[in-house]
mmCIF file of C-alpha atoms in Angstrom:
data_model
loop_
_atom_site.group_PDB
_atom_site.id
_atom_site.type_symbol
_atom_site.label_atom_id
_atom_site.label_comp_id
_atom_site.label_asym_id
_atom_site.label_seq_id
_atom_site.Cartn_x
_atom_site.Cartn_y
_atom_site.Cartn_z
ATOM 1 C CA MET A 27 49.305 -22.812 -8.207
ATOM 2 C CA LYS A 28 46.971 -22.453 -5.047
ATOM 3 C CA LEU A 29 50.070 -20.951 -2.854
ATOM 4 C CA LYS A 30 50.883 -18.738 -5.931
ATOM 5 C CA LYS A 31 46.591 -17.267 -5.785
ATOM 6 C CA ALA A 32 47.064 -17.212 -2.007
ATOM 7 C CA PHE A 33 50.177 -14.956 -2.635
ATOM 8 C CA LEU A 34 48.764 -12.668 -5.509
ATOM 9 C CA ALA A 35 45.752 -12.766 -3.538
ATOM 10 C CA VAL A 36 47.019 -11.089 0.131
ATOM 11 C CA LEU A 37 49.514 -8.514 -2.167
ATOM 12 C CA LEU A 38 46.535 -7.678 -4.150
ATOM 13 C CA LEU A 39 44.896 -7.080 -0.838
ATOM 14 C CA ALA A 40 47.618 -5.285 0.703
ATOM 15 C CA LEU A 41 47.562 -2.937 -2.970
ATOM 16 C CA LEU A 42 43.871 -2.351 -2.012
ATOM 17 C CA GLY A 43 44.504 -1.121 1.855
ATOM 18 C CA GLY A 44 47.011 1.068 1.178
ATOM 19 C CA GLY A 45 45.076 2.507 -2.521
ATOM 20 C CA VAL A 46 41.658 3.318 0.121
ATOM 21 C CA GLY A 47 43.418 4.016 2.452
ATOM 22 C CA THR A 48 45.578 6.799 0.691
ATOM 23 C CA LEU A 49 41.706 7.762 -1.118
ATOM 24 C CA ALA A 50 40.001 7.878 2.572
ATOM 25 C CA ARG A 51 42.723 9.889 3.324
ATOM 26 C CA TYR A 52 42.586 12.572 1.287
ATOM 27 C CA HIS A 53 38.862 12.466 -0.452
ATOM 28 C CA SER A 54 35.633 11.432 0.369
ATOM 29 C CA ALA A 55 34.608 7.944 -1.415
ATOM 30 C CA SER A 56 31.669 8.941 -3.124
ATOM 31 C CA GLY A 57 29.362 11.681 -4.354
ATOM 32 C CA TRP A 58 28.303 13.334 -7.608
ATOM 33 C CA SER A 59 29.866 15.014 -11.119
ATOM 34 C CA LEU A 60 28.715 17.903 -11.296
ATOM 35 C CA TYR A 61 30.403 18.546 -14.465
ATOM 36 C CA GLU A 62 30.188 15.728 -15.439
ATOM 37 C CA ASN A 63 26.361 14.675 -14.096
ATOM 38 C CA ARG A 64 27.054 11.211 -12.942
ATOM 39 C CA ALA A 65 27.230 9.273 -9.489
ATOM 40 C CA LEU A 66 31.129 9.067 -8.637
ATOM 41 C CA ALA A 67 32.949 5.250 -8.081
ATOM 42 C CA GLY A 68 32.732 4.483 -4.182
ATOM 43 C CA ALA A 69 34.822 2.262 -2.429
ATOM 44 C CA PRO A 70 35.604 -1.305 -3.468
ATOM 45 C CA ASP A 71 34.082 -3.957 -1.174
ATOM 46 C CA LEU A 72 37.224 -5.886 -0.232
ATOM 47 C CA THR A 73 35.912 -9.801 -0.386
ATOM 48 C CA ALA A 74 37.907 -12.958 -1.133
ATOM 49 C CA GLN A 75 35.440 -13.093 -4.070
ATOM 50 C CA SER A 76 35.934 -10.197 -5.691
ATOM 51 C CA ILE A 77 39.490 -10.083 -5.533
ATOM 52 C CA LEU A 78 40.245 -14.010 -6.440
ATOM 53 C CA SER A 79 37.742 -12.563 -9.352
ATOM 54 C CA GLY A 80 39.124 -9.473 -9.987
ATOM 55 C CA SER A 81 36.449 -7.168 -9.653
ATOM 56 C CA ALA A 82 38.030 -5.626 -6.294
ATOM 57 C CA ALA A 83 40.470 -4.625 -8.891
ATOM 58 C CA SER A 84 38.467 -2.893 -10.896
ATOM 59 C CA ASP A 85 36.414 -1.273 -8.722
ATOM 60 C CA LEU A 86 39.649 0.543 -7.147
ATOM 61 C CA GLU A 87 40.468 1.201 -10.003
ATOM 62 C CA ASP A 88 37.856 3.182 -10.574
ATOM 63 C CA CYS A 89 37.293 4.373 -7.901
ATOM 64 C CA LEU A 90 41.111 6.396 -7.960
ATOM 65 C CA ARG A 91 40.431 7.121 -11.113
ATOM 66 C CA ASP A 92 37.337 9.653 -10.010
ATOM 67 C CA HIS A 93 38.600 10.228 -6.871
ATOM 68 C CA PHE A 94 42.289 11.602 -7.407
ATOM 69 C CA ILE A 95 43.531 15.143 -6.015
ATOM 70 C CA GLY A 96 42.711 17.575 -8.078
ATOM 71 C CA ARG A 97 40.815 16.050 -10.324
ATOM 72 C CA ASP A 98 38.786 17.929 -11.634
ATOM 73 C CA ARG A 99 41.228 21.330 -11.560
ATOM 74 C CA LEU A 100 43.493 18.919 -14.154
ATOM 75 C CA LEU A 101 40.384 17.933 -16.603
ATOM 76 C CA LYS A 102 39.451 21.978 -16.985
ATOM 77 C CA LEU A 103 43.193 22.441 -17.682
ATOM 78 C CA SER A 104 42.694 19.670 -20.593
ATOM 79 C CA THR A 105 39.521 20.841 -21.414
ATOM 80 C CA ARG A 106 40.552 24.587 -22.129
ATOM 81 C CA LEU A 107 43.594 23.190 -23.917
ATOM 82 C CA SER A 108 41.758 21.467 -26.578
ATOM 83 C CA LEU A 109 39.204 24.512 -27.003
ATOM 84 C CA LEU A 110 42.256 26.297 -27.587
ATOM 85 C CA ARG A 111 43.718 23.807 -30.165
ATOM 86 C CA ALA A 112 40.099 23.810 -31.800
ATOM 87 C CA GLN A 113 39.660 21.065 -31.921
ATOM 88 C CA PRO A 114 36.483 19.874 -33.597
ATOM 89 C CA VAL A 115 34.684 18.140 -30.857
ATOM 90 C CA VAL A 116 36.090 18.586 -27.469
ATOM 91 C CA ASN A 117 34.025 15.858 -24.522
ATOM 92 C CA GLY A 118 31.266 15.057 -26.900
ATOM 93 C CA VAL A 119 30.660 18.768 -27.841
ATOM 94 C CA VAL A 120 30.599 20.822 -30.812
ATOM 95 C CA SER A 121 31.663 24.499 -29.307
ATOM 96 C CA ALA A 122 30.078 25.696 -32.494
ATOM 97 C CA GLU A 123 30.716 30.211 -33.215
ATOM 98 C CA THR A 124 26.915 30.902 -31.227
ATOM 99 C CA ALA A 125 26.014 27.460 -29.688
ATOM 100 C CA LEU A 126 26.998 24.392 -27.915
ATOM 101 C CA LEU A 127 25.728 21.061 -29.677
ATOM 102 C CA PRO A 128 26.018 17.631 -28.911
ATOM 103 C CA GLU A 129 28.861 15.265 -31.321
ATOM 104 C CA PRO A 130 25.876 14.191 -33.986
ATOM 105 C CA LEU A 131 25.079 10.972 -33.560
ATOM 106 C CA GLY A 132 25.303 9.582 -36.992
ATOM 107 C CA LYS A 133 22.477 7.545 -37.112
ATOM 108 C CA THR A 134 21.702 6.240 -40.412
ATOM 109 C CA ILE A 135 17.723 6.213 -42.069
ATOM 110 C CA ASP A 136 16.114 3.311 -41.246
ATOM 111 C CA GLU A 137 12.437 2.967 -42.357
ATOM 112 C CA ALA A 138 11.558 -0.046 -41.988
ATOM 113 C CA GLN A 139 12.692 0.067 -38.017
ATOM 114 C CA LEU A 140 11.514 4.024 -37.905
ATOM 115 C CA GLN A 141 8.122 2.629 -38.788
ATOM 116 C CA ALA A 142 7.992 0.110 -36.910
ATOM 117 C CA ASP A 143 9.136 1.562 -33.550
ATOM 118 C CA ALA A 144 6.290 4.348 -35.088
ATOM 119 C CA GLN A 145 3.748 2.125 -35.181
ATOM 120 C CA THR A 146 4.312 0.694 -31.579
ATOM 121 C CA ILE A 147 4.528 4.056 -30.031
ATOM 122 C CA ALA A 148 1.415 4.976 -31.661
ATOM 123 C CA ALA A 149 -0.642 1.748 -30.297
ATOM 124 C CA ARG A 150 0.768 2.453 -27.135
ATOM 125 C CA LEU A 151 -0.877 6.134 -26.780
ATOM 126 C CA SER A 152 -4.207 5.178 -28.540
ATOM 127 C CA ALA A 153 -4.474 2.869 -25.928
ATOM 128 C CA VAL A 154 -3.970 5.651 -23.432
ATOM 129 C CA GLN A 155 -6.375 8.159 -25.109
ATOM 130 C CA ASN A 156 -8.817 5.561 -24.951
ATOM 131 C CA ALA A 157 -8.314 5.316 -21.135
ATOM 132 C CA VAL A 158 -8.811 8.983 -20.965
ATOM 133 C CA GLU A 159 -11.678 9.389 -23.493
ATOM 134 C CA GLY A 160 -12.768 6.627 -21.316
ATOM 135 C CA TYR A 161 -13.580 8.365 -18.118
ATOM 136 C CA GLY A 162 -14.797 11.591 -20.497
ATOM 137 C CA GLY A 163 -10.991 13.762 -20.034
ATOM 138 C CA THR A 164 -8.761 15.243 -23.059
ATOM 139 C CA PHE A 165 -5.983 13.452 -24.386
ATOM 140 C CA LEU A 166 -3.140 15.662 -26.448
ATOM 141 C CA TYR A 167 0.481 14.252 -27.853
ATOM 142 C CA VAL A 168 2.397 17.011 -27.986
ATOM 143 C CA HIS A 169 5.192 16.691 -30.323
ATOM 144 C CA VAL A 170 9.059 19.048 -29.955
ATOM 145 C CA PRO A 171 12.093 19.656 -30.927
ATOM 146 C CA GLU A 172 14.834 19.168 -29.311
ATOM 147 C CA GLN A 173 18.310 21.864 -29.185
ATOM 148 C CA ARG A 174 20.065 20.052 -31.367
ATOM 149 C CA SER A 175 17.220 19.775 -34.243
ATOM 150 C CA VAL A 176 16.904 23.832 -34.312
ATOM 151 C CA LEU A 177 19.718 24.630 -34.319
ATOM 152 C CA ARG A 178 21.240 21.827 -36.694
ATOM 153 C CA ASP A 179 22.427 25.464 -39.202
ATOM 154 C CA ARG A 180 24.972 26.061 -36.310
ATOM 155 C CA TYR A 181 26.651 23.176 -36.445
ATOM 156 C CA PRO A 182 30.295 23.241 -39.138
ATOM 157 C CA ASP A 183 29.373 23.151 -42.777
ATOM 158 C CA TRP A 184 31.810 20.139 -42.966
ATOM 159 C CA MET A 185 29.614 18.140 -40.142
ATOM 160 C CA THR A 186 26.594 15.822 -41.170
ATOM 161 C CA ASP A 187 24.100 16.757 -38.073
ATOM 162 C CA ASP A 188 21.097 15.022 -36.948
ATOM 163 C CA GLY A 189 18.598 16.944 -38.789
ATOM 164 C CA ALA A 190 17.670 13.860 -41.766
ATOM 165 C CA TYR A 191 17.385 11.611 -38.959
ATOM 166 C CA LEU A 192 15.602 13.578 -36.188
ATOM 167 C CA ASP A 193 12.857 14.696 -38.949
ATOM 168 C CA ALA A 194 12.416 11.259 -40.530
ATOM 169 C CA ALA A 195 12.029 10.225 -37.022
ATOM 170 C CA SER A 196 9.490 13.038 -36.306
ATOM 171 C CA SER A 197 7.479 11.953 -39.998
ATOM 172 C CA ALA A 198 7.425 8.491 -39.146
ATOM 173 C CA LEU A 199 5.880 8.907 -35.506
ATOM 174 C CA LEU A 200 3.558 12.240 -36.577
ATOM 175 C CA ALA A 201 1.838 9.821 -39.504
ATOM 176 C CA ALA A 202 1.667 6.884 -37.223
ATOM 177 C CA LEU A 203 -0.295 8.980 -34.776
ATOM 178 C CA GLN A 204 -2.111 10.594 -37.528
ATOM 179 C CA GLU A 205 -2.846 6.929 -38.839
ATOM 180 C CA ALA A 206 -4.172 6.195 -34.743
ATOM 181 C CA ASN A 207 -6.347 9.264 -34.726
ATOM 182 C CA VAL A 208 -4.628 10.438 -31.781
ATOM 183 C CA PRO A 209 -4.516 13.739 -31.368
ATOM 184 C CA VAL A 210 -0.802 15.908 -31.298
ATOM 185 C CA LEU A 211 -0.308 19.033 -31.291
ATOM 186 C CA ASP A 212 3.347 19.460 -33.387
ATOM 187 C CA LEU A 213 5.132 22.535 -32.253
ATOM 188 C CA THR A 214 8.369 22.208 -34.358
ATOM 189 C CA SER A 215 7.695 25.094 -36.673
ATOM 190 C CA GLU A 216 6.870 27.757 -34.241
ATOM 191 C CA LEU A 217 9.518 25.914 -31.599
ATOM 192 C CA THR A 218 12.216 26.605 -34.602
ATOM 193 C CA ALA A 219 10.957 29.513 -36.012
ATOM 194 C CA ARG A 220 12.093 31.350 -32.608
ATOM 195 C CA ALA A 221 14.802 28.565 -31.685
ATOM 196 C CA ASP A 222 17.417 31.567 -30.356
ATOM 197 C CA GLU A 223 14.766 32.832 -28.220
ATOM 198 C CA LEU A 224 13.231 30.226 -26.636
ATOM 199 C CA TYR A 225 15.851 27.587 -26.584
ATOM 200 C CA PHE A 226 19.763 27.458 -24.338
ATOM 201 C CA SER A 227 22.113 27.925 -26.650
ATOM 202 C CA THR A 228 24.229 25.666 -24.297
ATOM 203 C CA ASP A 229 21.521 23.554 -23.375
ATOM 204 C CA HIS A 230 19.455 20.130 -24.923
ATOM 205 C CA HIS A 231 16.487 22.040 -23.002
ATOM 206 C CA PHE A 232 14.169 24.806 -24.831
ATOM 207 C CA ASN A 233 14.074 27.185 -22.140
ATOM 208 C CA LEU A 234 11.380 29.429 -19.702
ATOM 209 C CA TYR A 235 10.574 31.855 -22.837
ATOM 210 C CA GLY A 236 9.778 28.248 -24.848
ATOM 211 C CA ALA A 237 7.910 26.453 -21.805
ATOM 212 C CA ASP A 238 5.813 29.081 -22.066
ATOM 213 C CA PHE A 239 5.260 28.900 -25.989
ATOM 214 C CA VAL A 240 4.017 25.305 -25.390
ATOM 215 C CA TYR A 241 1.809 26.453 -22.388
ATOM 216 C CA ARG A 242 0.091 28.938 -23.662
ATOM 217 C CA SER A 243 -0.304 26.656 -27.083
ATOM 218 C CA VAL A 244 -1.649 24.092 -25.006
ATOM 219 C CA CYS A 245 -4.404 26.180 -23.498
ATOM 220 C CA VAL A 246 -5.920 27.822 -26.764
ATOM 221 C CA GLN A 247 -6.349 23.909 -28.090
ATOM 222 C CA PRO A 248 -10.235 23.532 -28.165
ATOM 223 C CA GLY A 249 -10.012 19.850 -26.486
ATOM 224 C CA VAL A 250 -7.984 21.357 -22.962
ATOM 225 C CA GLN A 251 -10.187 25.014 -23.865
ATOM 226 C CA LYS A 252 -13.190 22.694 -23.071
ATOM 227 C CA TRP A 253 -12.154 22.635 -19.879
ATOM 228 C CA GLY A 254 -11.945 26.233 -18.694
ATOM 229 C CA VAL A 255 -8.292 25.830 -19.101
ATOM 230 C CA SER A 256 -6.586 29.870 -19.796
ATOM 231 C CA HIS A 257 -3.208 30.513 -19.662
ATOM 232 C CA VAL A 258 -1.937 32.833 -17.072
ATOM 233 C CA LYS A 259 0.538 35.458 -18.306
ATOM 234 C CA ASN A 260 3.637 35.849 -16.258
ATOM 235 C CA THR A 261 6.809 38.377 -15.835
ATOM 236 C CA ILE A 262 9.684 35.874 -16.969
ATOM 237 C CA LEU A 263 13.244 37.463 -16.158
ATOM 238 C CA ASP A 264 16.404 36.749 -17.067
ATOM 239 C CA ALA A 265 18.598 35.641 -14.045
ATOM 240 C CA LYS A 266 21.668 37.456 -13.393
ATOM 241 C CA ASN A 267 23.208 33.886 -11.751
ATOM 242 C CA PRO A 268 25.504 32.388 -14.325
ATOM 243 C CA PHE A 269 23.825 29.137 -15.789
ATOM 244 C CA LEU A 270 25.392 25.841 -16.684
ATOM 245 C CA GLY A 271 23.942 24.095 -19.708
ATOM 246 C CA THR A 272 24.398 20.385 -20.628
ATOM 247 C CA TYR A 273 27.381 21.355 -22.605
ATOM 248 C CA GLY A 274 28.769 23.520 -20.692
ATOM 249 C CA ARG A 275 29.080 21.409 -18.137
ATOM 250 C CA GLU A 276 30.415 19.139 -20.112
ATOM 251 C CA LEU A 277 32.949 21.180 -21.171
ATOM 252 C CA PHE A 278 33.626 21.892 -17.009
ATOM 253 C CA GLY A 279 32.986 25.263 -17.872
ATOM 254 C CA GLN A 280 35.506 26.715 -20.060
ATOM 255 C CA SER A 281 33.971 27.552 -22.745
ATOM 256 C CA ARG A 282 33.262 30.980 -23.857
ATOM 257 C CA LEU A 283 29.933 30.930 -24.263
ATOM 258 C CA HIS A 284 27.654 32.087 -21.186
ATOM 259 C CA GLU A 285 23.920 32.657 -20.603
ATOM 260 C CA SER A 286 20.806 33.181 -18.571
ATOM 261 C CA LEU A 287 18.285 30.852 -17.236
ATOM 262 C CA ALA A 288 14.870 32.725 -17.050
ATOM 263 C CA PHE A 289 12.602 32.456 -14.087
ATOM 264 C CA TYR A 290 9.377 33.744 -13.057
ATOM 265 C CA THR A 291 7.865 34.456 -9.011
ATOM 266 C CA PRO A 292 4.926 32.504 -8.966
ATOM 267 C CA THR A 293 2.268 33.829 -7.088
ATOM 268 C CA ILE A 294 -0.250 31.400 -7.315
ATOM 269 C CA PRO A 295 -0.136 29.094 -3.585
ATOM 270 C CA TYR A 296 0.619 25.648 -4.010
ATOM 271 C CA THR A 297 0.786 22.777 -1.828
ATOM 272 C CA ARG A 298 3.167 20.113 -3.235
ATOM 273 C CA PHE A 299 4.669 16.150 -3.536
ATOM 274 C CA ASP A 300 7.070 14.583 -4.367
ATOM 275 C CA ASN A 301 6.853 10.661 -4.687
ATOM 276 C CA GLY A 302 4.151 10.422 -2.221
ATOM 277 C CA ALA A 303 6.137 12.863 0.376
ATOM 278 C CA PRO A 304 5.193 16.498 1.337
ATOM 279 C CA SER A 305 7.906 18.559 -0.409
ATOM 280 C CA ASP A 306 9.290 21.937 -0.034
ATOM 281 C CA VAL A 307 11.202 21.981 -3.509
ATOM 282 C CA PRO A 308 10.512 25.604 -5.252
ATOM 283 C CA LEU A 309 9.371 25.284 -8.636
ATOM 284 C CA ILE A 310 12.002 27.543 -10.352
ATOM 285 C CA ASP A 311 15.569 27.371 -7.938
ATOM 286 C CA VAL A 312 17.035 30.879 -8.305
ATOM 287 C CA ASP A 313 18.370 33.154 -5.213
ATOM 288 C CA GLU A 314 19.871 36.083 -7.469
ATOM 289 C CA ASN A 315 21.441 37.318 -3.876
ATOM 290 C CA SER A 316 23.846 34.623 -3.927
ATOM 291 C CA GLN A 317 25.313 35.020 -7.308
ATOM 292 C CA LYS A 318 25.014 31.078 -7.105
ATOM 293 C CA THR A 319 26.098 29.005 -10.288
ATOM 294 C CA VAL A 320 22.319 27.383 -11.729
ATOM 295 C CA PHE A 321 21.617 24.406 -14.001
ATOM 296 C CA TYR A 322 18.247 23.280 -15.654
ATOM 297 C CA ALA A 323 17.536 21.735 -12.268
ATOM 298 C CA ALA A 324 16.937 24.164 -10.838
ATOM 299 C CA TYR A 325 13.710 23.761 -12.382
ATOM 300 C CA MET A 326 11.110 22.089 -10.491
ATOM 301 C CA GLY A 327 13.853 20.364 -8.354
ATOM 302 C CA GLY A 328 15.360 17.652 -11.609
ATOM 303 C CA ASP A 329 13.829 14.932 -13.245
ATOM 304 C CA ILE A 330 11.293 13.222 -9.895
ATOM 305 C CA GLY A 331 9.395 10.234 -11.159
ATOM 306 C CA GLU A 332 5.756 11.804 -9.228
ATOM 307 C CA THR A 333 5.128 15.190 -8.896
ATOM 308 C CA ILE A 334 2.049 16.746 -7.683
ATOM 309 C CA LEU A 335 1.196 20.108 -7.430
ATOM 310 C CA LYS A 336 -2.180 21.011 -5.323
ATOM 311 C CA THR A 337 -3.492 24.796 -5.107
ATOM 312 C CA ASP A 338 -6.871 24.236 -3.555
ATOM 313 C CA ARG A 339 -9.537 25.759 -6.712
ATOM 314 C CA PRO A 340 -11.990 22.269 -7.267
ATOM 315 C CA GLU A 341 -13.392 25.056 -9.892
ATOM 316 C CA LEU A 342 -10.800 24.549 -12.303
ATOM 317 C CA PRO A 343 -9.941 21.168 -14.049
ATOM 318 C CA SER A 344 -6.973 18.178 -12.742
ATOM 319 C CA LEU A 345 -3.684 17.798 -15.423
ATOM 320 C CA LEU A 346 -1.321 14.622 -15.853
ATOM 321 C CA LEU A 347 1.622 15.624 -17.816
ATOM 322 C CA VAL A 348 3.940 12.282 -19.037
ATOM 323 C CA GLY A 349 6.760 13.049 -19.797
ATOM 324 C CA ASP A 350 11.364 13.971 -19.354
ATOM 325 C CA SER A 351 13.582 16.737 -18.277
ATOM 326 C CA PHE A 352 11.677 18.788 -21.237
ATOM 327 C CA THR A 353 8.448 19.126 -18.977
ATOM 328 C CA ASN A 354 10.003 20.497 -16.013
ATOM 329 C CA PRO A 355 9.871 24.338 -16.971
ATOM 330 C CA VAL A 356 6.167 23.021 -18.691
ATOM 331 C CA GLU A 357 5.281 22.296 -15.346
ATOM 332 C CA ALA A 358 6.448 25.132 -12.857
ATOM 333 C CA LEU A 359 3.782 27.428 -15.115
ATOM 334 C CA ILE A 360 1.326 25.328 -16.187
ATOM 335 C CA TYR A 361 -0.048 24.666 -12.674
ATOM 336 C CA GLN A 362 -1.031 27.993 -12.454
ATOM 337 C CA SER A 363 -4.772 26.880 -15.057
ATOM 338 C CA PHE A 364 -5.089 23.652 -13.600
ATOM 339 C CA ASP A 365 -6.400 23.300 -9.827
ATOM 340 C CA GLU A 366 -4.164 19.526 -9.444
ATOM 341 C CA THR A 367 -1.270 18.802 -11.442
ATOM 342 C CA ARG A 368 0.472 15.417 -11.476
ATOM 343 C CA SER A 369 3.306 14.800 -13.179
ATOM 344 C CA LEU A 370 5.261 11.305 -13.873
ATOM 345 C CA ASP A 371 8.519 10.643 -15.800
ATOM 346 C CA PHE A 372 8.227 6.823 -16.109
ATOM 347 C CA ARG A 373 12.455 7.114 -16.440
ATOM 348 C CA HIS A 374 12.266 6.962 -12.526
ATOM 349 C CA TYR A 375 8.460 6.018 -11.760
ATOM 350 C CA SER A 376 7.476 2.439 -11.896
ATOM 351 C CA GLU A 377 4.607 2.301 -8.536
ATOM 352 C CA LYS A 378 1.727 1.872 -11.747
ATOM 353 C CA THR A 379 1.518 1.591 -15.226
ATOM 354 C CA LEU A 380 -0.049 4.881 -16.916
ATOM 355 C CA THR A 381 -3.081 3.002 -17.019
ATOM 356 C CA GLU A 382 -3.277 1.730 -13.611
ATOM 357 C CA TYR A 383 -2.900 5.502 -12.598
ATOM 358 C CA LEU A 384 -5.273 7.178 -14.687
ATOM 359 C CA GLN A 385 -8.084 4.618 -13.772
ATOM 360 C CA ASP A 386 -6.842 6.128 -9.806
ATOM 361 C CA TYR A 387 -6.939 9.492 -10.402
ATOM 362 C CA GLN A 388 -8.888 10.252 -14.018
ATOM 363 C CA PRO A 389 -7.473 13.674 -14.732
ATOM 364 C CA GLU A 390 -9.533 15.820 -17.466
ATOM 365 C CA VAL A 391 -6.664 16.622 -19.758
ATOM 366 C CA VAL A 392 -3.879 14.240 -20.218
ATOM 367 C CA LEU A 393 -0.612 15.133 -22.395
ATOM 368 C CA VAL A 394 2.079 13.237 -23.350
ATOM 369 C CA LEU A 395 5.324 15.807 -24.155
ATOM 370 C CA ARG A 396 8.448 14.083 -25.990
ATOM 371 C CA ASP A 397 11.190 15.834 -28.084
ATOM 372 C CA ASP A 398 12.401 14.507 -31.554
ATOM 373 C CA VAL A 399 15.619 13.243 -30.220
ATOM 374 C CA SER A 400 13.626 10.668 -27.673
ATOM 375 C CA CYS A 401 10.152 10.347 -29.668
ATOM 376 C CA LEU A 402 10.946 7.016 -30.660
ATOM 377 C CA LYS A 403 12.238 5.177 -27.233
ATOM 378 C CA LEU A 404 10.444 2.076 -26.725
ATOM 379 C CA THR A 405 11.760 2.215 -22.952
ATOM 380 C CA GLY A 406 11.105 4.937 -20.307
ATOM 381 C CA ASN A 407 8.169 7.661 -21.250
ATOM 382 C CA GLY A 408 8.327 5.770 -24.665
ATOM 383 C CA ASN A 409 6.413 2.672 -22.287
ATOM 384 C CA LEU A 410 3.183 3.482 -21.597
ATOM 385 C CA GLN A 411 1.071 1.115 -20.624
#
């Protein structure tokens, strides 16, 4: 038995070595999949323990699957054929007449669970509010709908969308926040009414026009306006670069739907820091002269744990904006109305709790921005302490 195991181990080692050698000749066993938005599997760690346990074989399989020659071309072809066959869902994406949408979550409404999660989130936000108001600042929770929510009518008539669940989740949270006396700016109705103008049709976020609407809406809130905050009007334009949104990317760029990523040229000078280090990442990374494909990550360079924008205008207040990717285009605009703008994404930031951060910096205005798909998640930006 021991001899058999040893023989199998040697055989597997030879196969693994041959596979990795082949891989090394044709493709680097690392990197990032642009279309799948994920890290590609690296070469397996070939140790006696990993070989005998079988993990090396599994890791090699993942590596070869991610790096075989012509992989992207084959995946594009497969996706194109699926779209031509008019499959209702391709790569998790529903190709509607005027929009690309995610396959519905299929969640059932559990009122008891929604209420429990809403109460938990409300209690956490109430504690943050108390911390902010304790040093004299202003706190505001900003609630926005996601693309699948505002474009729910674009799903095929026979397909059940997520609208009922998202409405129930939003209602539960907003009621809990009202009960806890947490200030809320709910922009659901306004953003939904102008969804064609303010949201991408191939990505799950609002666009820069939508972000500017959020920015303007925040600035007129009495608690924010008392600090002398006002909206800065910008000339927003649609870039000529091809844009690949979340769902266009998941379809490997094979969708017939195309749209632009909006941008503007910042005129207020700033100094930027990302995760504590000086950064030269532009607020909106668009070079129209290159005709290079752009992604939603063009806004602020994507999701970053902590970003600080300093404008050296001490007569203006300071801002802290907490949230996930929906805050990115808002950050690129709203910094214009503040002396210093800090943003935190607790999916990527863990150095301090939010309460500790507030104690250290005491920003005059604190905004927490969440969308209706993620608003009841208790982790990441839902786990504010």
